[in-house]
Coordinates of N, CA and C and ligand atoms in Angstrom, one line a residue:
X29 N 6.5 -18.9 -23.9 CA 6.9 -18.0 -24.0 C 7.8 -17.5 -23.0
X30 N 8.2 -16.5 -23.5 CA 9.3 -15.3 -22.7 C 8.5 -15.1 -21.5
X31 N 8.7 -14.8 -20.3 CA 8.1 -14.3 -19.2 C 8.9 -13.3 -18.9
X32 N 9.3 -12.7 -19.4 CA 9.9 -11.4 -19.0 C 9.4 -10.4 -19.6
X33 N 8.2 -9.8 -19.5 CA 7.6 -8.6 -20.3 C 8.4 -7.4 -21.6
X34 N 9.6 -7.1 -21.1 CA 10.6 -6.0 -21.5 C 11.3 -6.8 -23.0
X35 N 11.4 -8.2 -23.0 CA 11.3 -8.8 -24.1 C 10.6 -9.3 -25.4
X36 N 9.3 -8.6 -25.0 CA 8.0 -9.4 -25.1 C 7.8 -9.0 -26.7
X37 N 7.2 -9.2 -27.7 CA 6.4 -8.1 -29.0 C 5.1 -8.1 -28.0
X38 N 4.6 -7.1 -29.0 CA 3.4 -6.7 -28.5 C 2.3 -7.7 -28.9
X39 N 1.7 -8.5 -29.5 CA 0.9 -9.3 -29.3 C 1.0 -10.4 -27.8
X40 N 2.1 -10.6 -27.9 CA 3.1 -11.5 -26.0 C 2.3 -10.6 -25.3
X41 N 2.5 -9.1 -25.3 CA 2.7 -8.9 -23.9 C 0.5 -8.4 -23.4
X42 N 0.0 -8.5 -24.7 CA -1.5 -8.3 -24.6 C -1.4 -9.7 -24.3
X43 N -1.1 -10.4 -24.7 CA -1.2 -11.9 -24.0 C -1.2 -12.7 -22.4
X44 N 0.0 -11.7 -22.6 CA 0.8 -12.6 -20.9 C -0.4 -11.5 -20.5
X45 N -1.0 -10.0 -20.5 CA -1.4 -9.4 -20.1 C -3.1 -10.4 -19.3
X46 N -3.3 -10.7 -20.3 CA -4.9 -10.8 -20.4 C -4.8 -11.7 -19.4
X47 N -3.9 -12.5 -19.2 CA -3.8 -14.1 -18.8 C -2.8 -13.9 -17.2
X48 N -2.7 -12.4 -16.6 CA -2.0 -12.5 -15.3 C -2.9 -12.4 -14.5
X49 N -2.0 -13.2 -13.7 CA -2.3 -12.9 -12.1 C -1.1 -12.9 -11.2
X50 N 0.2 -11.8 -11.8 CA 0.6 -11.7 -10.6 C 0.6 -10.7 -9.4
X51 N -0.9 -10.0 -9.4 CA -1.4 -9.6 -8.0 C -2.7 -9.1 -8.0
X52 N -2.7 -9.3 -6.1 CA -4.5 -9.6 -5.9 C -5.3 -9.4 -6.6
X53 N -5.3 -8.3 -7.7 CA -6.5 -8.0 -8.4 C -7.2 -8.8 -9.2
X54 N -6.0 -9.8 -9.8 CA -7.0 -11.0 -10.6 C -7.7 -11.6 -10.0
X55 N -8.2 -11.8 -8.9 CA -8.9 -12.6 -8.1 C -10.3 -12.3 -7.9
X56 N -10.1 -10.5 -8.6 CA -11.4 -9.8 -8.4 C -12.0 -9.0 -9.8
X57 N -11.5 -9.2 -10.4 CA -11.1 -8.5 -12.2 C -12.4 -9.2 -12.7
X58 N -13.4 -8.3 -13.7 CA -14.8 -9.4 -14.6 C -13.4 -9.3 -15.9
X59 N -12.3 -8.7 -16.6 CA -12.0 -8.5 -17.5 C -10.3 -7.3 -17.5
X60 N -9.0 -7.8 -18.3 CA -8.2 -7.4 -17.8 C -8.6 -6.3 -19.2
X61 N -7.8 -4.7 -19.0 CA -8.0 -4.1 -19.5 C -6.7 -3.5 -19.7
X62 N -5.9 -4.3 -21.1 CA -5.0 -4.0 -21.3 C -4.4 -2.4 -22.2
X63 N -5.3 -2.0 -23.0 CA -5.2 -0.4 -23.6 C -5.9 -0.6 -24.4
X64 N -6.0 0.4 -25.5 CA -6.6 0.6 -26.9 C -5.7 2.0 -27.5
X65 N -6.2 1.9 -28.5 CA -5.4 3.0 -29.8 C -4.7 2.3 -30.5
X66 N -3.3 3.0 -30.7 CA -2.8 2.9 -32.0 C -1.3 2.3 -31.5
X67 N -0.4 1.4 -31.4 CA 0.7 0.9 -31.2 C 1.6 1.8 -31.9
X68 N 1.2 2.2 -33.2 CA 2.7 3.8 -33.6 C 1.5 4.5 -33.6
X69 N 0.7 5.0 -32.0 CA 0.5 6.7 -32.2 C 1.5 7.4 -31.4
X70 N 1.1 8.7 -31.8 CA 2.3 9.9 -30.9 C 1.8 10.3 -30.1
X71 N 1.0 10.4 -29.5 CA 0.5 10.4 -28.1 C 0.0 9.0 -27.1
X72 N 0.4 9.1 -26.0 CA 0.1 8.3 -25.0 C -0.7 9.1 -24.1
X73 N -2.0 8.6 -23.5 CA -3.3 8.9 -22.1 C -3.1 8.3 -21.5
X74 N -2.3 7.7 -20.1 CA -2.1 7.0 -19.2 C -2.4 7.3 -17.9
X75 N -4.1 7.0 -17.6 CA -4.9 6.8 -16.1 C -4.0 6.4 -14.8
X76 N -5.4 5.7 -14.0 CA -4.0 4.7 -12.5 C -4.6 3.2 -13.3
X77 N -6.4 3.3 -13.1 CA -6.4 1.9 -13.3 C -7.7 2.2 -13.9
X78 N -8.6 0.7 -14.3 CA -9.5 0.6 -14.8 C -11.0 1.1 -13.7
X79 N -12.4 1.5 -14.2 CA -13.2 1.8 -13.1 C -13.7 0.6 -13.3
X80 N -15.4 0.9 -13.5 CA -16.9 -0.1 -13.3 C -16.9 -0.7 -15.1
X81 N -16.9 0.4 -15.4 CA -17.5 -0.4 -16.6 C -16.2 -0.6 -17.7
X82 N -15.0 0.1 -17.5 CA -14.3 -0.3 -18.0 C -13.4 -2.0 -17.2
X83 N -13.9 -2.0 -16.2 CA -13.6 -3.9 -15.6 C -15.0 -4.5 -16.8
X84 N -15.8 -4.2 -17.3 CA -17.3 -4.7 -17.2 C -17.2 -5.3 -19.7
X85 N -16.4 -4.2 -19.5 CA -15.9 -3.7 -20.9 C -14.7 -4.4 -22.0
X86 N -13.4 -4.1 -20.8 CA -12.3 -4.9 -21.2 C -11.6 -3.1 -21.9
X87 N -12.5 -2.2 -21.8 CA -11.9 -0.6 -23.0 C -11.4 0.1 -21.5
X88 N -10.2 0.8 -22.0 CA -10.3 2.2 -21.0 C -10.8 2.9 -21.3
X89 N -10.8 4.0 -20.4 CA -11.9 5.2 -20.5 C -12.7 5.2 -21.7
X90 N -14.0 4.7 -20.7 CA -15.1 4.2 -21.5 C -16.7 4.9 -20.4
X91 N -16.2 5.0 -19.2 CA -17.0 5.8 -18.5 C -17.2 6.9 -18.4
X92 N -18.1 7.4 -17.3 CA -17.9 9.2 -17.4 C -16.6 10.3 -18.0
X93 N -15.5 9.8 -17.1 CA -14.5 10.4 -17.3 C -14.0 10.0 -18.7
X94 N -14.3 8.9 -19.1 CA -13.5 8.2 -20.6 C -14.9 9.4 -21.7
X95 N -16.0 9.9 -21.4 CA -16.5 10.8 -22.5 C -15.5 11.9 -22.9
X96 N -15.3 12.2 -21.6 CA -14.5 13.9 -21.0 C -13.0 13.8 -21.7
X97 N -12.6 12.5 -21.7 CA -10.9 11.9 -22.7 C -11.4 12.2 -23.9
X98 N -12.5 11.0 -24.3 CA -12.8 11.4 -25.7 C -12.8 12.3 -26.4
X99 N -13.7 13.4 -25.6 CA -14.1 14.6 -25.9 C -12.9 15.8 -26.3
X100 N -11.4 15.3 -24.7 CA -10.6 16.4 -25.4 C -9.9 15.8 -26.3
X101 N -9.7 14.3 -26.4 CA -9.1 14.2 -28.4 C -9.5 14.6 -29.0
X102 N -11.6 14.1 -29.2 CA -11.7 14.4 -30.8 C -11.8 16.0 -30.7
X103 N -13.0 16.7 -30.2 CA -13.2 18.1 -30.0 C -11.5 18.6 -29.6
X104 N -11.1 18.4 -28.7 CA -10.6 19.5 -28.4 C -8.4 19.1 -29.7
X105 N -8.1 18.1 -30.2 CA -7.4 17.9 -30.7 C -7.0 17.6 -32.0
X106 N -8.5 17.1 -32.1 CA -9.4 16.9 -34.0 C -8.4 15.0 -34.0
X107 N -8.8 14.2 -33.3 CA -8.1 13.0 -33.6 C -8.6 12.3 -33.2
X108 N -8.8 10.9 -33.4 CA -9.9 10.2 -33.0 C -8.9 9.0 -31.4
X109 N -10.2 8.3 -31.0 CA -9.0 7.0 -30.2 C -7.8 6.6 -30.4
X110 N -8.3 6.2 -32.1 CA -7.5 5.2 -32.4 C -5.9 5.4 -32.9
X111 N -6.0 7.0 -33.3 CA -5.0 7.6 -33.3 C -4.3 7.8 -32.4
X112 N -4.0 7.9 -31.2 CA -3.7 7.7 -29.9 C -3.3 6.7 -29.4
X113 N -2.8 6.4 -28.3 CA -3.5 5.3 -26.9 C -3.1 5.7 -24.9
X114 N -4.4 5.0 -25.5 CA -5.0 4.9 -23.8 C -4.9 3.9 -22.7
X115 N -3.7 4.2 -21.8 CA -3.1 2.6 -21.1 C -4.1 3.7 -19.5
X116 N -3.5 2.4 -18.7 CA -3.4 2.3 -17.8 C -2.0 1.9 -16.4
X117 N -2.0 2.7 -15.5 CA -0.5 2.0 -14.6 C -0.7 0.4 -13.9
X118 N -1.9 0.2 -14.1 CA -2.8 -1.1 -13.6 C -3.1 -1.5 -14.4
X119 N -4.0 -2.8 -14.5 CA -4.6 -3.1 -16.1 C -6.3 -3.9 -15.7
X120 N -6.0 -4.7 -14.2 CA -7.2 -4.3 -13.4 C -7.7 -3.6 -12.8
X121 N -9.1 -3.4 -12.6 CA -9.8 -2.7 -11.7 C -9.3 -2.7 -10.4
X122 N -8.7 -1.7 -9.5 CA -8.3 -1.8 -8.4 C -10.0 -0.7 -6.8
X123 N -10.1 -1.8 -6.0 CA -11.5 -0.9 -5.4 C -10.9 -1.4 -3.8
X124 N -11.5 -0.4 -3.3 CA -11.6 -0.3 -2.0 C -11.8 -1.9 -1.2
X125 N -10.8 -2.2 -0.5 CA -11.0 -3.6 -0.1 C -11.2 -5.1 -0.6
X126 N -11.5 -4.4 -2.0 CA -11.4 -5.4 -3.2 C -13.4 -6.3 -2.6
X127 N -13.6 -4.9 -2.5 CA -15.1 -5.5 -2.4 C -16.0 -4.8 -3.7
X128 N -15.3 -4.9 -4.9 CA -16.3 -4.5 -6.5 C -17.0 -3.2 -5.9
X129 N -16.8 -2.0 -5.0 CA -18.0 -1.3 -4.8 C -17.6 0.0 -5.3
X130 N -16.4 0.1 -4.6 CA -15.9 1.8 -4.4 C -14.6 1.8 -5.5
X131 N -14.3 2.8 -7.1 CA -12.9 2.9 -6.9 C -11.3 3.0 -6.1
X132 N -10.7 3.0 -6.5 CA -9.5 3.4 -5.6 C -7.6 3.5 -6.6
X133 N -7.1 3.7 -5.8 CA -5.8 3.9 -7.0 C -5.0 2.6 -6.8
X134 N -4.5 1.9 -7.1 CA -3.4 1.2 -7.0 C -2.7 1.6 -6.3
X135 N -2.4 0.4 -5.2 CA -1.2 0.5 -4.0 C 0.3 0.4 -4.8
X136 N 0.8 0.3 -3.9 CA 2.3 0.4 -4.9 C 2.9 -1.5 -5.5
X137 N 2.3 -2.4 -3.7 CA 2.4 -4.1 -4.9 C 2.1 -4.0 -6.2
X138 N 0.9 -3.4 -6.2 CA -0.4 -3.5 -7.8 C 0.5 -2.7 -8.4
X139 N 1.2 -1.8 -8.2 CA 2.3 -1.2 -9.6 C 2.9 -1.3 -9.6
X140 N 4.1 -2.2 -8.7 CA 4.8 -2.4 -9.3 C 4.4 -3.8 -9.9
X141 N 3.5 -4.4 -9.8 CA 3.5 -6.1 -10.4 C 3.3 -5.7 -11.5
X142 N 2.9 -4.4 -12.4 CA 1.8 -4.7 -13.3 C 2.5 -3.8 -14.2
X143 N 3.1 -2.6 -13.3 CA 4.0 -1.8 -14.7 C 4.6 -2.1 -15.4
X144 N 5.6 -3.1 -15.8 CA 6.5 -3.9 -16.9 C 6.1 -3.7 -18.0
X145 N 4.2 -3.8 -18.2 CA 3.0 -4.5 -18.8 C 3.3 -2.7 -19.6
X146 N 3.4 -1.5 -18.6 CA 3.2 -0.3 -19.1 C 4.4 -0.3 -19.8
X147 N 5.6 -0.4 -18.9 CA 6.6 0.3 -19.5 C 6.8 -0.1 -20.5
X148 N 7.1 -1.6 -20.9 CA 6.5 -2.4 -21.9 C 6.2 -1.7 -23.4
X149 N 4.7 -0.9 -22.8 CA 3.6 -0.3 -24.0 C 4.7 0.5 -24.6
X150 N 5.0 2.0 -23.7 CA 5.3 2.9 -24.2 C 7.5 2.2 -24.5
X151 N 7.6 1.7 -25.1 CA 9.4 1.3 -25.1 C 8.4 1.1 -26.5
X152 N 7.1 0.3 -27.2 CA 7.1 -0.5 -28.4 C 6.3 0.6 -28.7
X153 N 5.7 1.4 -27.8 CA 4.6 2.7 -29.3 C 6.0 3.5 -29.5
X154 N 6.4 3.6 -28.5 CA 7.4 4.9 -28.2 C 6.8 6.6 -28.8
X155 N 6.3 6.7 -28.2 CA 5.3 7.9 -28.4 C 6.2 9.3 -28.3
X156 N 5.7 10.1 -29.2 CA 6.5 11.7 -28.5 C 6.4 12.7 -27.8
X157 N 5.1 12.1 -27.1 CA 4.8 12.4 -25.7 C 3.3 11.8 -25.2
X158 N 4.2 11.9 -24.1 CA 3.0 11.5 -23.0 C 2.1 12.1 -21.9
X159 N 0.6 11.5 -22.0 CA -0.3 12.3 -20.9 C -0.3 12.2 -19.9
X160 N 0.2 12.1 -18.5 CA -0.2 11.0 -17.5 C -1.5 12.7 -17.0
X161 N -2.3 11.3 -17.0 CA -3.5 11.6 -15.8 C -3.9 11.4 -14.3
X162 N -3.8 12.9 -13.3 CA -3.8 12.0 -12.2 C -2.5 11.3 -12.1
X163 N -2.8 11.9 -10.8 CA -2.2 10.8 -9.3 C -1.1 10.3 -9.8
X164 N -1.6 8.9 -10.1 CA -0.4 7.5 -9.7 C 0.4 7.6 -11.0
X165 N -0.7 7.8 -12.3 CA -0.1 8.1 -13.0 C 1.6 8.5 -13.3
X166 N 0.7 9.5 -13.3 CA 2.7 11.1 -13.0 C 3.6 10.6 -11.8
X167 N 3.3 10.1 -11.3 CA 4.0 9.5 -9.7 C 5.1 8.5 -9.9
X168 N 4.4 7.1 -10.6 CA 5.0 6.6 -11.3 C 5.7 6.7 -12.4
X169 N 5.4 7.5 -13.6 CA 6.4 7.5 -14.3 C 7.3 8.9 -14.1
X170 N 7.1 9.7 -13.6 CA 7.7 10.5 -12.7 C 9.0 9.7 -11.6
X171 N 8.2 9.3 -10.9 CA 9.0 8.5 -9.6 C 9.4 10.0 -8.6
X172 N 8.1 10.0 -8.4 CA 7.9 11.6 -7.8 C 7.3 11.5 -6.3
X173 N 7.3 12.1 -5.3 CA 5.6 11.6 -4.6 C 5.1 13.1 -4.2
X174 N 5.5 14.2 -5.8 CA 5.2 15.8 -6.1 C 4.0 14.6 -6.1
X175 N 2.2 16.5 -5.7 CA 0.9 16.2 -6.3 C 0.6 16.5 -7.7
X176 N 0.0 16.5 -8.3 CA 0.2 16.8 -9.8 C -0.6 18.0 -10.0
X177 N -0.9 18.6 -8.6 CA -1.5 20.5 -8.9 C -0.1 21.2 -9.2
X178 N 1.0 21.0 -8.4 CA 2.5 21.5 -9.3 C 3.1 20.3 -9.7
X179 N 2.9 19.6 -10.6 CA 3.6 19.4 -11.6 C 2.4 19.5 -13.3
X180 N 1.5 19.5 -12.3 CA 0.5 19.2 -14.0 C 1.3 21.4 -15.1
X181 N 1.1 21.0 -16.3 CA 1.5 22.2 -17.4 C 2.7 22.4 -17.1
X182 N 3.7 21.2 -16.7 CA 4.8 21.5 -17.1 C 6.0 20.7 -17.6
X183 N 6.6 20.4 -18.5 CA 6.7 18.9 -19.4 C 7.5 18.3 -18.3
X184 N 7.6 17.1 -18.4 CA 9.2 16.7 -18.1 C 9.4 15.5 -18.6
X185 N 10.3 14.0 -17.6 CA 10.6 13.9 -18.9 C 10.3 12.7 -18.4
X186 N 10.6 11.2 -19.5 CA 10.3 9.5 -18.9 C 11.1 9.0 -19.6
X187 N 12.4 8.4 -19.9 CA 13.4 8.2 -20.3 C 13.1 8.2 -22.1
X188 N 13.1 10.5 -21.8 CA 13.8 10.5 -23.0 C 12.8 11.0 -23.4
X189 N 11.3 10.7 -23.3 CA 9.7 10.8 -24.4 C 9.7 11.8 -23.2
X190 N 8.7 13.4 -23.8 CA 8.3 14.3 -23.1 C 7.0 13.6 -22.3
X191 N 6.9 14.1 -21.2 CA 5.6 14.0 -20.6 C 4.9 15.2 -19.7
X192 N 3.5 15.4 -20.1 CA 2.7 16.2 -20.0 C 2.3 15.6 -19.0
X193 N 2.5 15.6 -17.1 CA 1.0 15.4 -16.4 C -0.3 16.7 -16.4
X194 N -1.3 16.2 -16.1 CA -2.9 17.0 -16.3 C -3.4 16.0 -15.4
X195 N -5.1 17.1 -14.9 CA -5.6 17.0 -13.9 C -6.3 15.0 -14.7
X196 N -6.9 14.1 -13.6 CA -8.0 12.7 -14.8 C -8.5 13.2 -14.5
X197 N -9.7 12.8 -15.5 CA -10.5 13.5 -16.0 C -12.4 13.2 -15.0
X198 N -12.2 12.2 -14.1 CA -12.1 11.7 -13.3 C -12.3 12.7 -11.9
X199 N -11.0 13.3 -11.5 CA -11.1 14.4 -10.1 C -11.2 15.9 -10.9
X200 N -11.6 16.3 -12.6 CA -12.4 16.9 -13.0 C -14.2 17.1 -13.2
X201 N -14.3 16.0 -12.9 CA -16.2 15.9 -12.9 C -16.2 15.9 -11.2
X202 N -15.7 15.3 -10.5 CA -15.7 15.9 -9.0 C -15.9 17.0 -8.4
X203 N -14.9 18.0 -9.6 CA -14.8 19.6 -8.6 C -14.9 20.3 -9.7
X204 N -16.8 20.0 -10.4 CA -17.7 20.7 -11.1 C -17.7 20.3 -12.2
X205 N -17.3 19.5 -12.9 CA -16.8 19.0 -14.3 C -17.0 20.3 -15.6
X206 N -17.7 20.0 -15.9 CA -17.5 21.0 -17.2 C -17.3 22.4 -17.2
X207 N -18.5 23.1 -15.8 CA -17.8 24.6 -15.5 C -16.5 24.9 -14.7
X208 N -15.8 23.5 -14.2 CA -15.1 23.5 -14.0 C -13.9 24.2 -14.1
X209 N -13.2 25.0 -13.2 CA -11.7 26.2 -13.7 C -10.7 24.4 -14.2
X210 N -10.4 23.6 -13.6 CA -9.7 22.8 -13.7 C -10.0 22.3 -14.9
X211 N -11.1 21.9 -15.8 CA -11.4 22.0 -17.3 C -10.4 22.1 -18.0
X212 N -10.2 24.1 -17.7 CA -9.6 25.0 -18.4 C -7.8 24.7 -18.7
X213 N -7.6 24.1 -16.9 CA -6.2 23.6 -16.9 C -6.1 22.3 -17.6
X214 N -6.9 21.8 -17.9 CA -6.6 20.5 -18.6 C -6.4 20.8 -19.9
X215 N -7.2 21.8 -20.6 CA -7.0 21.7 -22.3 C -5.4 23.0 -22.3
X216 N -5.2 23.9 -21.8 CA -4.5 24.2 -21.4 C -2.6 23.8 -22.1
X217 N -2.5 22.2 -20.9 CA -2.0 21.6 -21.0 C -2.3 20.8 -22.0
X218 N -3.4 20.3 -22.9 CA -3.1 19.7 -24.4 C -2.9 20.8 -24.9
X219 N -3.1 21.7 -25.0 CA -2.7 22.9 -26.1 C -1.4 22.5 -25.6
X220 N -0.5 22.4 -24.9 CA 1.5 22.6 -25.0 C 1.4 21.4 -25.6
X221 N 0.7 20.2 -25.1 CA 1.0 18.9 -25.9 C 1.4 18.9 -27.8
X222 N -0.4 19.8 -27.9 CA -0.7 19.7 -29.8 C 0.3 20.6 -30.5
X223 N 1.3 21.3 -29.3 CA 1.8 23.0 -29.9 C 2.9 21.6 -30.6
X224 N 3.7 20.8 -29.4 CA 4.5 20.0 -29.8 C 5.0 19.4 -30.9
X225 N 3.9 18.6 -30.9 CA 3.7 17.6 -32.1 C 3.2 18.1 -33.2
X226 N 3.0 19.9 -33.2 CA 2.6 20.5 -34.3 C 1.3 20.0 -35.3
X227 N 0.4 19.7 -34.4 CA -1.2 20.1 -34.1 C -1.8 20.8 -34.1
X228 N -2.5 22.0 -34.9 CA -2.7 23.0 -35.4 C -3.7 23.0 -33.8
X229 N -4.1 24.1 -33.3 CA -4.6 24.5 -32.2 C -6.3 25.5 -32.9
X230 N -7.2 24.7 -33.2 CA -7.9 25.3 -33.6 C -9.5 25.1 -33.1
X231 N -9.8 24.5 -32.2 CA -10.6 24.9 -30.9 C -10.4 25.3 -30.0
X232 N -11.6 26.5 -29.5 CA -11.6 27.3 -28.4 C -11.5 26.5 -26.5
X233 N -11.8 25.4 -27.2 CA -12.0 24.7 -25.5 C -12.2 23.0 -26.2
X234 N -12.2 22.1 -25.1 CA -12.8 21.0 -25.2 C -14.1 20.0 -25.2
Ligands
SF4_23 S1 -3.5 -5.2 -12.1 FE1 -1.7 -5.6 -13.7 S2 -0.2 -7.5 -12.3 FE2 -2.2 -7.7 -11.2 S3 -3.0 -9.0 -12.2 FE3 -4.2 -7.3 -13.1 S4 -2.5 -7.1 -14.9 FE4 -1.3 -8.4 -13.5

């Protein structure tokens, strides 16, 4: 098998990621969370990395933050998780001091090691829009150090694909959850994506 992700087909890429030991996160992961959804999705959601539940199940965004993202996709956009594609910048769970207790964002080395998988996923899916969730995925795709608060709600570009940065669902949950104004901001950002893709906005919110 070719070892360059940029030249792999979807199945080769998945198998390579599932057996990957390119960074230290392989030492503490339970499973590799490759991503989930349609390989021909019109929209991709990209977070930072798997959390505890994701590490245990091998599925992205299935904990509390995942429930919020699922509501955005299903109740807000009128789609299913199988209609979109959900992935992360790194495929294995990063935790503080690699102890497996407290999640943390991926560090630059881990991001550099893992990002070829994500870049190839984006290339193969060729979505019409990407929604980046939080700082790590936004900063990686847009190659910026600017924070999400300044970037959210404004269209950006990754290799010709429109990118809409918005808050990570975990951040929304940590800052008021259902009643948080951040949640309204996320919905405003998602509506811009829906408008761009011609998805009718029927719901008053998520
Ligand atoms: S995080 Fe990515 S690069 Fe690191 S071991 Fe997992 S799949 Fe490989």
